[in-house]
Amino acid sequence: MKLRKNLLALSTLLLLGGWYAALFMVGADKDQGEVYRIMFVHVPVAWCAFVWIITGGVYGALALIRKSHAQRFDQGGQAAMELGTLFSALALATGMIWGRPTWGVWWDWDPRLTSTLVMFLISCGYHILRSYTPDVAQRRNVAAVTAILSGVNVPLVYYSVNLWRSIHQPQTFTRSGSQASADISATLWTNVFLMLFFSILVFGLRRLSIKATERLNAARESL
Amino acid sequence: MTEGYGNIDWKFFVFFAYGIVAVTLGAYAIFSIKRWESAEKSFAEEGFSNEELEEKN
């Protein structure tokens, strides 16, 4: 418990360091000015949303395939999908805050924005279905199928800027190289990895809290 | 190109975005820790043990 808390405190400090670099050390963008600094938090949360929703889908598939360990995979899936939902909401919120000064609107029914909203809504559906399915085995199956559906949607969100005409900028980092300067790339990647590290620690804590709660409920029911 | 929107300075948008992320993630991390501690504490206080639970299952 103490080790996990200390690691979380360390990752929080590192993340705050990354944010300090993004806010006060990197120069302004020649096209967007200072508002582009939102990208250093928007891109990491969007990547974390992708990672955790895909992880939720993988846990869902494992829960269906390996029935003997279904409880463990279900707990991991729930924690991953919670993080996926949270990060999807944050990606939408930070994107909207950036969109207002840059595009002049909070929202546009653009392919990237719409598919991200769909990703968020499917992950909300996951939690609603969990809450309204009282039977444990049925809940695990329903949750697993919804998590897989949510995970399958992620590549569609990622490639939406290439598949359809979009006002959202295309991928900055492609196989042919980066469209950003070296200092911007370094700060962005640092923030992506620090956010991912922080989210992995939070995932571990949340998975343990779900496990402890389920164990307590099982003990109470066994009386 | 863009330093803000209308009379609103760019700092408002930037710090608002970082603030939302900090508050949400901080609250979720604290929630996870508190739920874990609370469940572990209740399990011990109510006199349950892992061995007893495994036997019943």
PDB file of C-alpha atoms in Angstrom:
ATOM      1  CA  MET A   1       0.000   0.000   0.000  1.00  0.00           C
ATOM      2  CA  LYS A   2       2.730   2.458   1.074  1.00  0.00           C
ATOM      3  CA  LEU A   3       4.933   1.613  -1.915  1.00  0.00           C
ATOM      4  CA  ARG A   4       2.054   2.184  -4.330  1.00  0.00           C
ATOM      5  CA  LYS A   5       1.189   5.508  -2.679  1.00  0.00           C
ATOM      6  CA  ASN A   6       4.836   6.633  -2.832  1.00  0.00           C
ATOM      7  CA  LEU A   7       5.094   5.644  -6.495  1.00  0.00           C
ATOM      8  CA  LEU A   8       1.885   7.553  -7.225  1.00  0.00           C
ATOM      9  CA  ALA A   9       3.265  10.631  -5.419  1.00  0.00           C
ATOM     10  CA  LEU A  10       6.494  10.325  -7.447  1.00  0.00           C
ATOM     11  CA  SER A  11       4.625   9.985 -10.744  1.00  0.00           C
ATOM     12  CA  THR A  12       2.445  13.002  -9.819  1.00  0.00           C
ATOM     13  CA  LEU A  13       5.563  15.092  -9.209  1.00  0.00           C
ATOM     14  CA  LEU A  14       7.097  13.930 -12.511  1.00  0.00           C
ATOM     15  CA  LEU A  15       3.850  14.727 -14.335  1.00  0.00           C
ATOM     16  CA  LEU A  16       3.742  18.200 -12.777  1.00  0.00           C
ATOM     17  CA  GLY A  17       7.359  18.653 -13.959  1.00  0.00           C
ATOM     18  CA  GLY A  18       6.274  17.691 -17.467  1.00  0.00           C
ATOM     19  CA  TRP A  19       3.427  20.191 -17.307  1.00  0.00           C
ATOM     20  CA  TYR A  20       5.820  22.905 -16.083  1.00  0.00           C
ATOM     21  CA  ALA A  21       8.019  22.291 -19.137  1.00  0.00           C
ATOM     22  CA  ALA A  22       4.950  22.388 -21.405  1.00  0.00           C
ATOM     23  CA  LEU A  23       3.608  25.615 -19.896  1.00  0.00           C
ATOM     24  CA  PHE A  24       6.741  27.645 -19.233  1.00  0.00           C
ATOM     25  CA  MET A  25       9.766  26.200 -21.016  1.00  0.00           C
ATOM     26  CA  VAL A  26       8.764  25.328 -24.592  1.00  0.00           C
ATOM     27  CA  GLY A  27       8.413  28.216 -27.021  1.00  0.00           C
ATOM     28  CA  ALA A  28       5.114  29.320 -28.546  1.00  0.00           C
ATOM     29  CA  ASP A  29       3.891  27.769 -31.784  1.00  0.00           C
ATOM     30  CA  LYS A  30       4.383  29.980 -34.862  1.00  0.00           C
ATOM     31  CA  ASP A  31       0.839  29.309 -36.122  1.00  0.00           C
ATOM     32  CA  GLN A  32      -1.288  28.798 -33.023  1.00  0.00           C
ATOM     33  CA  GLY A  33       0.581  31.010 -30.545  1.00  0.00           C
ATOM     34  CA  GLU A  34       0.311  30.077 -26.857  1.00  0.00           C
ATOM     35  CA  VAL A  35      -3.025  28.226 -26.974  1.00  0.00           C
ATOM     36  CA  TYR A  36      -1.273  25.216 -28.515  1.00  0.00           C
ATOM     37  CA  ARG A  37       0.107  24.396 -25.017  1.00  0.00           C
ATOM     38  CA  ILE A  38      -3.211  22.605 -24.420  1.00  0.00           C
ATOM     39  CA  MET A  39      -1.868  19.925 -26.811  1.00  0.00           C
ATOM     40  CA  PHE A  40       0.632  18.807 -24.143  1.00  0.00           C
ATOM     41  CA  VAL A  41      -2.249  17.646 -21.964  1.00  0.00           C
ATOM     42  CA  HIS A  42      -4.850  16.887 -24.673  1.00  0.00           C
ATOM     43  CA  VAL A  43      -2.685  14.403 -26.629  1.00  0.00           C
ATOM     44  CA  PRO A  44      -1.558  12.421 -23.515  1.00  0.00           C
ATOM     45  CA  VAL A  45      -5.138  12.056 -22.207  1.00  0.00           C
ATOM     46  CA  ALA A  46      -6.372  11.036 -25.679  1.00  0.00           C
ATOM     47  CA  TRP A  47      -3.614   8.391 -25.923  1.00  0.00           C
ATOM     48  CA  CYS A  48      -4.424   7.137 -22.429  1.00  0.00           C
ATOM     49  CA  ALA A  49      -8.107   6.875 -23.462  1.00  0.00           C
ATOM     50  CA  PHE A  50      -7.066   4.670 -26.426  1.00  0.00           C
ATOM     51  CA  VAL A  51      -4.746   2.546 -24.293  1.00  0.00           C
ATOM     52  CA  TRP A  52      -7.250   1.933 -21.476  1.00  0.00           C
ATOM     53  CA  ILE A  53     -10.229   1.228 -23.710  1.00  0.00           C
ATOM     54  CA  ILE A  54      -8.186  -1.277 -25.747  1.00  0.00           C
ATOM     55  CA  THR A  55      -6.963  -2.787 -22.445  1.00  0.00           C
ATOM     56  CA  GLY A  56     -10.603  -3.065 -21.308  1.00  0.00           C
ATOM     57  CA  GLY A  57     -11.418  -4.864 -24.575  1.00  0.00           C
ATOM     58  CA  VAL A  58      -8.499  -7.289 -24.097  1.00  0.00           C
ATOM     59  CA  TYR A  59      -9.623  -8.020 -20.515  1.00  0.00           C
ATOM     60  CA  GLY A  60     -13.169  -8.539 -21.852  1.00  0.00           C
ATOM     61  CA  ALA A  61     -11.936 -11.067 -24.433  1.00  0.00           C
ATOM     62  CA  LEU A  62      -9.878 -12.875 -21.776  1.00  0.00           C
ATOM     63  CA  ALA A  63     -12.883 -12.983 -19.419  1.00  0.00           C
ATOM     64  CA  LEU A  64     -14.902 -14.714 -22.156  1.00  0.00           C
ATOM     65  CA  ILE A  65     -12.128 -17.113 -23.234  1.00  0.00           C
ATOM     66  CA  ARG A  66     -10.715 -18.087 -19.837  1.00  0.00           C
ATOM     67  CA  LYS A  67     -13.768 -18.648 -17.672  1.00  0.00           C
ATOM     68  CA  SER A  68     -11.683 -20.013 -14.773  1.00  0.00           C
ATOM     69  CA  HIS A  69     -10.074 -16.566 -14.298  1.00  0.00           C
ATOM     70  CA  ALA A  70     -13.153 -14.559 -15.347  1.00  0.00           C
ATOM     71  CA  GLN A  71     -13.435 -12.757 -11.998  1.00  0.00           C
ATOM     72  CA  ARG A  72      -9.865 -11.451 -12.147  1.00  0.00           C
ATOM     73  CA  PHE A  73     -10.175 -10.343 -15.781  1.00  0.00           C
ATOM     74  CA  ASP A  74     -13.543  -8.732 -15.046  1.00  0.00           C
ATOM     75  CA  GLN A  75     -12.003  -6.685 -12.208  1.00  0.00           C
ATOM     76  CA  GLY A  76      -9.163  -5.557 -14.470  1.00  0.00           C
ATOM     77  CA  GLY A  77     -11.627  -4.786 -17.258  1.00  0.00           C
ATOM     78  CA  GLN A  78     -13.770  -2.656 -14.990  1.00  0.00           C
ATOM     79  CA  ALA A  79     -10.780  -0.618 -13.783  1.00  0.00           C
ATOM     80  CA  ALA A  80      -9.473  -0.204 -17.357  1.00  0.00           C
ATOM     81  CA  MET A  81     -12.867   0.868 -18.702  1.00  0.00           C
ATOM     82  CA  GLU A  82     -13.297   3.387 -15.864  1.00  0.00           C
ATOM     83  CA  LEU A  83      -9.979   4.950 -16.805  1.00  0.00           C
ATOM     84  CA  GLY A  84     -10.913   4.794 -20.500  1.00  0.00           C
ATOM     85  CA  THR A  85     -14.173   6.634 -19.826  1.00  0.00           C
ATOM     86  CA  LEU A  86     -12.443   9.231 -17.674  1.00  0.00           C
ATOM     87  CA  PHE A  87      -9.683   9.868 -20.222  1.00  0.00           C
ATOM     88  CA  SER A  88     -12.195   9.990 -23.113  1.00  0.00           C
ATOM     89  CA  ALA A  89     -14.184  12.662 -21.242  1.00  0.00           C
ATOM     90  CA  LEU A  90     -10.969  14.606 -20.561  1.00  0.00           C
ATOM     91  CA  ALA A  91      -9.870  14.302 -24.209  1.00  0.00           C
ATOM     92  CA  LEU A  92     -13.239  15.712 -25.304  1.00  0.00           C
ATOM     93  CA  ALA A  93     -13.143  18.496 -22.675  1.00  0.00           C
ATOM     94  CA  THR A  94      -9.567  19.620 -23.396  1.00  0.00           C
ATOM     95  CA  GLY A  95     -10.202  19.376 -27.156  1.00  0.00           C
ATOM     96  CA  MET A  96     -13.257  21.604 -26.813  1.00  0.00           C
ATOM     97  CA  ILE A  97     -11.316  24.161 -24.740  1.00  0.00           C
ATOM     98  CA  TRP A  98      -8.632  24.231 -27.466  1.00  0.00           C
ATOM     99  CA  GLY A  99     -11.263  24.368 -30.246  1.00  0.00           C
ATOM    100  CA  ARG A 100     -12.937  27.536 -28.998  1.00  0.00           C
ATOM    101  CA  PRO A 101      -9.992  29.953 -29.452  1.00  0.00           C
ATOM    102  CA  THR A 102      -8.542  28.055 -32.443  1.00  0.00           C
ATOM    103  CA  TRP A 103     -11.576  27.067 -34.540  1.00  0.00           C
ATOM    104  CA  GLY A 104     -14.014  29.581 -33.007  1.00  0.00           C
ATOM    105  CA  VAL A 105     -16.419  26.852 -31.873  1.00  0.00           C
ATOM    106  CA  TRP A 106     -16.584  24.561 -28.847  1.00  0.00           C
ATOM    107  CA  TRP A 107     -17.836  21.648 -30.941  1.00  0.00           C
ATOM    108  CA  ASP A 108     -18.084  20.506 -34.546  1.00  0.00           C
ATOM    109  CA  TRP A 109     -19.541  17.271 -35.904  1.00  0.00           C
ATOM    110  CA  ASP A 110     -16.157  16.429 -37.342  1.00  0.00           C
ATOM    111  CA  PRO A 111     -15.239  12.701 -37.831  1.00  0.00           C
ATOM    112  CA  ARG A 112     -12.549  12.723 -35.095  1.00  0.00           C
ATOM    113  CA  LEU A 113     -14.726  14.541 -32.568  1.00  0.00           C
ATOM    114  CA  THR A 114     -17.828  12.491 -33.362  1.00  0.00           C
ATOM    115  CA  SER A 115     -16.005   9.136 -33.229  1.00  0.00           C
ATOM    116  CA  THR A 116     -14.387  10.150 -29.908  1.00  0.00           C
ATOM    117  CA  LEU A 117     -17.831  11.014 -28.562  1.00  0.00           C
ATOM    118  CA  VAL A 118     -19.091   7.581 -29.729  1.00  0.00           C
ATOM    119  CA  MET A 119     -16.104   5.957 -27.952  1.00  0.00           C
ATOM    120  CA  PHE A 120     -16.994   7.844 -24.766  1.00  0.00           C
ATOM    121  CA  LEU A 121     -20.702   6.939 -25.021  1.00  0.00           C
ATOM    122  CA  ILE A 122     -19.970   3.211 -25.581  1.00  0.00           C
ATOM    123  CA  SER A 123     -17.734   3.205 -22.504  1.00  0.00           C
ATOM    124  CA  CYS A 124     -20.531   4.938 -20.524  1.00  0.00           C
ATOM    125  CA  GLY A 125     -22.838   2.174 -21.794  1.00  0.00           C
ATOM    126  CA  TYR A 126     -20.393  -0.370 -20.341  1.00  0.00           C
ATOM    127  CA  HIS A 127     -20.827   1.085 -16.834  1.00  0.00           C
ATOM    128  CA  ILE A 128     -24.612   1.439 -17.187  1.00  0.00           C
ATOM    129  CA  LEU A 129     -24.929  -2.209 -18.284  1.00  0.00           C
ATOM    130  CA  ARG A 130     -22.765  -3.314 -15.357  1.00  0.00           C
ATOM    131  CA  SER A 131     -24.910  -1.403 -12.892  1.00  0.00           C
ATOM    132  CA  TYR A 132     -28.211  -2.726 -14.232  1.00  0.00           C
ATOM    133  CA  THR A 133     -27.257  -6.424 -14.546  1.00  0.00           C
ATOM    134  CA  PRO A 134     -27.680  -8.048 -11.114  1.00  0.00           C
ATOM    135  CA  ASP A 135     -26.603 -11.596 -12.047  1.00  0.00           C
ATOM    136  CA  VAL A 136     -22.796 -11.873 -11.664  1.00  0.00           C
ATOM    137  CA  ALA A 137     -22.134 -14.266 -14.578  1.00  0.00           C
ATOM    138  CA  GLN A 138     -24.458 -12.365 -16.908  1.00  0.00           C
ATOM    139  CA  ARG A 139     -22.870  -9.067 -15.843  1.00  0.00           C
ATOM    140  CA  ARG A 140     -19.386 -10.362 -16.677  1.00  0.00           C
ATOM    141  CA  ASN A 141     -20.485 -11.526 -20.126  1.00  0.00           C
ATOM    142  CA  VAL A 142     -22.399  -8.341 -20.968  1.00  0.00           C
ATOM    143  CA  ALA A 143     -19.518  -6.173 -19.700  1.00  0.00           C
ATOM    144  CA  ALA A 144     -16.957  -8.215 -21.657  1.00  0.00           C
ATOM    145  CA  VAL A 145     -18.882  -7.936 -24.943  1.00  0.00           C
ATOM    146  CA  THR A 146     -19.386  -4.169 -24.482  1.00  0.00           C
ATOM    147  CA  ALA A 147     -15.692  -3.699 -23.628  1.00  0.00           C
ATOM    148  CA  ILE A 148     -14.674  -5.616 -26.788  1.00  0.00           C
ATOM    149  CA  LEU A 149     -17.041  -3.449 -28.864  1.00  0.00           C
ATOM    150  CA  SER A 150     -15.518  -0.350 -27.287  1.00  0.00           C
ATOM    151  CA  GLY A 151     -11.966  -1.563 -27.998  1.00  0.00           C
ATOM    152  CA  VAL A 152     -12.771  -2.367 -31.641  1.00  0.00           C
ATOM    153  CA  ASN A 153     -13.966   1.234 -32.091  1.00  0.00           C
ATOM    154  CA  VAL A 154     -10.564   2.703 -31.076  1.00  0.00           C
ATOM    155  CA  PRO A 155      -8.750   2.202 -34.459  1.00  0.00           C
ATOM    156  CA  LEU A 156     -11.725   3.888 -36.130  1.00  0.00           C
ATOM    157  CA  VAL A 157     -11.266   6.927 -33.859  1.00  0.00           C
ATOM    158  CA  TYR A 158      -7.499   6.980 -34.455  1.00  0.00           C
ATOM    159  CA  TYR A 159      -7.697   6.734 -38.259  1.00  0.00           C
ATOM    160  CA  SER A 160     -10.814   8.918 -38.604  1.00  0.00           C
ATOM    161  CA  VAL A 161      -8.628  11.922 -39.594  1.00  0.00           C
ATOM    162  CA  ASN A 162      -7.250   9.900 -42.522  1.00  0.00           C
ATOM    163  CA  LEU A 163     -10.443   8.100 -43.511  1.00  0.00           C
ATOM    164  CA  TRP A 164     -12.716  11.140 -43.801  1.00  0.00           C
ATOM    165  CA  ARG A 165     -12.342  14.826 -44.546  1.00  0.00           C
ATOM    166  CA  SER A 166     -11.739  16.411 -41.169  1.00  0.00           C
ATOM    167  CA  ILE A 167     -11.014  19.870 -39.739  1.00  0.00           C
ATOM    168  CA  HIS A 168      -9.003  18.116 -37.011  1.00  0.00           C
ATOM    169  CA  GLN A 169      -5.294  18.164 -37.869  1.00  0.00           C
ATOM    170  CA  PRO A 170      -3.903  14.878 -39.275  1.00  0.00           C
ATOM    171  CA  GLN A 171      -1.427  12.720 -37.370  1.00  0.00           C
ATOM    172  CA  THR A 172       1.594  14.786 -36.271  1.00  0.00           C
ATOM    173  CA  PHE A 173       3.842  11.741 -35.869  1.00  0.00           C
ATOM    174  CA  THR A 174       3.836   9.394 -38.855  1.00  0.00           C
ATOM    175  CA  ARG A 175       6.216   6.722 -40.155  1.00  0.00           C
ATOM    176  CA  SER A 176       7.742   9.274 -42.511  1.00  0.00           C
ATOM    177  CA  GLY A 177       8.656  11.565 -39.607  1.00  0.00           C
ATOM    178  CA  SER A 178       7.413  14.291 -37.290  1.00  0.00           C
ATOM    179  CA  GLN A 179       5.795  17.583 -38.272  1.00  0.00           C
ATOM    180  CA  ALA A 180       6.730  19.151 -34.922  1.00  0.00           C
ATOM    181  CA  SER A 181      10.058  20.717 -33.878  1.00  0.00           C
ATOM    182  CA  ALA A 182      12.462  18.717 -31.684  1.00  0.00           C
ATOM    183  CA  ASP A 183      11.673  20.544 -28.406  1.00  0.00           C
ATOM    184  CA  ILE A 184       7.903  20.270 -28.962  1.00  0.00           C
ATOM    185  CA  SER A 185       8.209  16.559 -29.855  1.00  0.00           C
ATOM    186  CA  ALA A 186      10.381  15.831 -26.798  1.00  0.00           C
ATOM    187  CA  THR A 187       7.995  17.656 -24.424  1.00  0.00           C
ATOM    188  CA  LEU A 188       4.950  15.990 -25.954  1.00  0.00           C
ATOM    189  CA  TRP A 189       6.393  12.462 -25.791  1.00  0.00           C
ATOM    190  CA  THR A 190       7.627  13.045 -22.225  1.00  0.00           C
ATOM    191  CA  ASN A 191       4.138  14.103 -21.184  1.00  0.00           C
ATOM    192  CA  VAL A 192       2.564  11.108 -22.970  1.00  0.00           C
ATOM    193  CA  PHE A 193       4.838   8.659 -21.119  1.00  0.00           C
ATOM    194  CA  LEU A 194       4.434  10.424 -17.754  1.00  0.00           C
ATOM    195  CA  MET A 195       0.638  10.432 -18.084  1.00  0.00           C
ATOM    196  CA  LEU A 196       0.701   6.761 -19.059  1.00  0.00           C
ATOM    197  CA  PHE A 197       2.934   5.930 -16.066  1.00  0.00           C
ATOM    198  CA  PHE A 198       0.576   7.834 -13.733  1.00  0.00           C
ATOM    199  CA  SER A 199      -2.477   6.084 -15.204  1.00  0.00           C
ATOM    200  CA  ILE A 200      -0.871   2.614 -14.828  1.00  0.00           C
ATOM    201  CA  LEU A 201      -0.382   3.284 -11.103  1.00  0.00           C
ATOM    202  CA  VAL A 202      -3.969   4.547 -10.720  1.00  0.00           C
ATOM    203  CA  PHE A 203      -5.178   1.464 -12.627  1.00  0.00           C
ATOM    204  CA  GLY A 204      -3.337  -0.796 -10.159  1.00  0.00           C
ATOM    205  CA  LEU A 205      -4.896   1.007  -7.189  1.00  0.00           C
ATOM    206  CA  ARG A 206      -8.384   0.923  -8.676  1.00  0.00           C
ATOM    207  CA  ARG A 207      -8.124  -2.777  -9.569  1.00  0.00           C
ATOM    208  CA  LEU A 208      -7.122  -3.552  -5.988  1.00  0.00           C
ATOM    209  CA  SER A 209      -9.977  -1.439  -4.605  1.00  0.00           C
ATOM    210  CA  ILE A 210     -12.491  -3.315  -6.825  1.00  0.00           C
ATOM    211  CA  LYS A 211     -10.991  -6.641  -5.697  1.00  0.00           C
ATOM    212  CA  ALA A 212     -11.168  -5.634  -2.002  1.00  0.00           C
ATOM    213  CA  THR A 213     -14.782  -4.410  -2.360  1.00  0.00           C
ATOM    214  CA  GLU A 214     -15.858  -7.643  -4.107  1.00  0.00           C
ATOM    215  CA  ARG A 215     -14.130  -9.722  -1.405  1.00  0.00           C
ATOM    216  CA  LEU A 216     -15.905  -7.739   1.342  1.00  0.00           C
ATOM    217  CA  ASN A 217     -19.291  -8.155  -0.380  1.00  0.00           C
ATOM    218  CA  ALA A 218     -18.682 -11.906  -0.828  1.00  0.00           C
ATOM    219  CA  ALA A 219     -17.779 -12.253   2.870  1.00  0.00           C
ATOM    220  CA  ARG A 220     -20.934 -10.387   3.929  1.00  0.00           C
ATOM    221  CA  GLU A 221     -23.106 -12.513   1.633  1.00  0.00           C
ATOM    222  CA  SER A 222     -21.597 -15.721   3.004  1.00  0.00           C
ATOM    223  CA  LEU A 223     -22.874 -14.959   6.532  1.00  0.00           C
TER     224      LEU A 223
ATOM    225  CA  MET B   1      -2.345  33.451 -34.907  1.00  0.00           C
ATOM    226  CA  THR B   2      -4.551  33.009 -31.842  1.00  0.00           C
ATOM    227  CA  GLU B   3      -3.718  34.528 -28.465  1.00  0.00           C
ATOM    228  CA  GLY B   4      -7.167  34.176 -26.989  1.00  0.00           C
ATOM    229  CA  TYR B   5     -10.766  34.615 -27.939  1.00  0.00           C
ATOM    230  CA  GLY B   6     -12.359  38.045 -27.792  1.00  0.00           C
ATOM    231  CA  ASN B   7     -11.432  39.587 -24.459  1.00  0.00           C
ATOM    232  CA  ILE B   8     -10.452  36.246 -22.955  1.00  0.00           C
ATOM    233  CA  ASP B   9      -6.722  35.761 -22.602  1.00  0.00           C
ATOM    234  CA  TRP B  10      -5.065  32.534 -23.831  1.00  0.00           C
ATOM    235  CA  LYS B  11      -4.049  31.776 -20.238  1.00  0.00           C
ATOM    236  CA  PHE B  12      -7.705  31.192 -19.323  1.00  0.00           C
ATOM    237  CA  PHE B  13      -8.103  28.413 -21.899  1.00  0.00           C
ATOM    238  CA  VAL B  14      -4.749  26.790 -21.192  1.00  0.00           C
ATOM    239  CA  PHE B  15      -4.960  26.779 -17.391  1.00  0.00           C
ATOM    240  CA  PHE B  16      -8.635  25.770 -17.510  1.00  0.00           C
ATOM    241  CA  ALA B  17      -7.701  22.676 -19.574  1.00  0.00           C
ATOM    242  CA  TYR B  18      -4.827  21.699 -17.251  1.00  0.00           C
ATOM    243  CA  GLY B  19      -6.999  22.421 -14.185  1.00  0.00           C
ATOM    244  CA  ILE B  20      -9.814  20.127 -15.323  1.00  0.00           C
ATOM    245  CA  VAL B  21      -7.364  17.276 -15.962  1.00  0.00           C
ATOM    246  CA  ALA B  22      -5.555  17.806 -12.618  1.00  0.00           C
ATOM    247  CA  VAL B  23      -8.762  17.931 -10.554  1.00  0.00           C
ATOM    248  CA  THR B  24     -10.400  14.941 -12.303  1.00  0.00           C
ATOM    249  CA  LEU B  25      -7.373  12.644 -12.165  1.00  0.00           C
ATOM    250  CA  GLY B  26      -6.502  13.722  -8.601  1.00  0.00           C
ATOM    251  CA  ALA B  27     -10.064  13.061  -7.418  1.00  0.00           C
ATOM    252  CA  TYR B  28     -10.138   9.638  -9.129  1.00  0.00           C
ATOM    253  CA  ALA B  29      -6.781   8.603  -7.616  1.00  0.00           C
ATOM    254  CA  ILE B  30      -7.927   9.667  -4.125  1.00  0.00           C
ATOM    255  CA  PHE B  31     -11.278   7.891  -4.642  1.00  0.00           C
ATOM    256  CA  SER B  32      -9.465   4.645  -5.604  1.00  0.00           C
ATOM    257  CA  ILE B  33      -7.190   4.796  -2.544  1.00  0.00           C
ATOM    258  CA  LYS B  34     -10.057   5.612  -0.141  1.00  0.00           C
ATOM    259  CA  ARG B  35     -12.274   2.813  -1.506  1.00  0.00           C
ATOM    260  CA  TRP B  36      -9.440   0.321  -1.176  1.00  0.00           C
ATOM    261  CA  GLU B  37      -8.580   1.396   2.390  1.00  0.00           C
ATOM    262  CA  SER B  38     -12.240   1.433   3.399  1.00  0.00           C
ATOM    263  CA  ALA B  39     -12.899  -2.095   2.033  1.00  0.00           C
ATOM    264  CA  GLU B  40      -9.753  -3.517   3.686  1.00  0.00           C
ATOM    265  CA  LYS B  41     -10.617  -1.842   7.008  1.00  0.00           C
ATOM    266  CA  SER B  42     -14.229  -3.102   6.990  1.00  0.00           C
ATOM    267  CA  PHE B  43     -13.065  -6.633   6.094  1.00  0.00           C
ATOM    268  CA  ALA B  44     -10.744  -6.703   9.121  1.00  0.00           C
ATOM    269  CA  GLU B  45     -13.142  -4.927  11.510  1.00  0.00           C
ATOM    270  CA  GLU B  46     -16.042  -7.266  10.690  1.00  0.00           C
ATOM    271  CA  GLY B  47     -13.856 -10.227  11.652  1.00  0.00           C
ATOM    272  CA  PHE B  48     -13.533 -11.870   8.225  1.00  0.00           C
ATOM    273  CA  SER B  49     -10.467 -13.790   7.114  1.00  0.00           C
ATOM    274  CA  ASN B  50      -9.319 -14.963   3.689  1.00  0.00           C
ATOM    275  CA  GLU B  51      -9.056 -18.605   4.844  1.00  0.00           C
ATOM    276  CA  GLU B  52     -12.608 -18.589   6.220  1.00  0.00           C
ATOM    277  CA  LEU B  53     -13.925 -17.048   2.999  1.00  0.00           C
ATOM    278  CA  GLU B  54     -12.104 -19.611   0.824  1.00  0.00           C
ATOM    279  CA  GLU B  55     -13.499 -22.474   2.935  1.00  0.00           C
ATOM    280  CA  LYS B  56     -17.068 -21.246   2.506  1.00  0.00           C
ATOM    281  CA  ASN B  57     -16.580 -20.837  -1.243  1.00  0.00           C
TER     282      ASN B  57
END
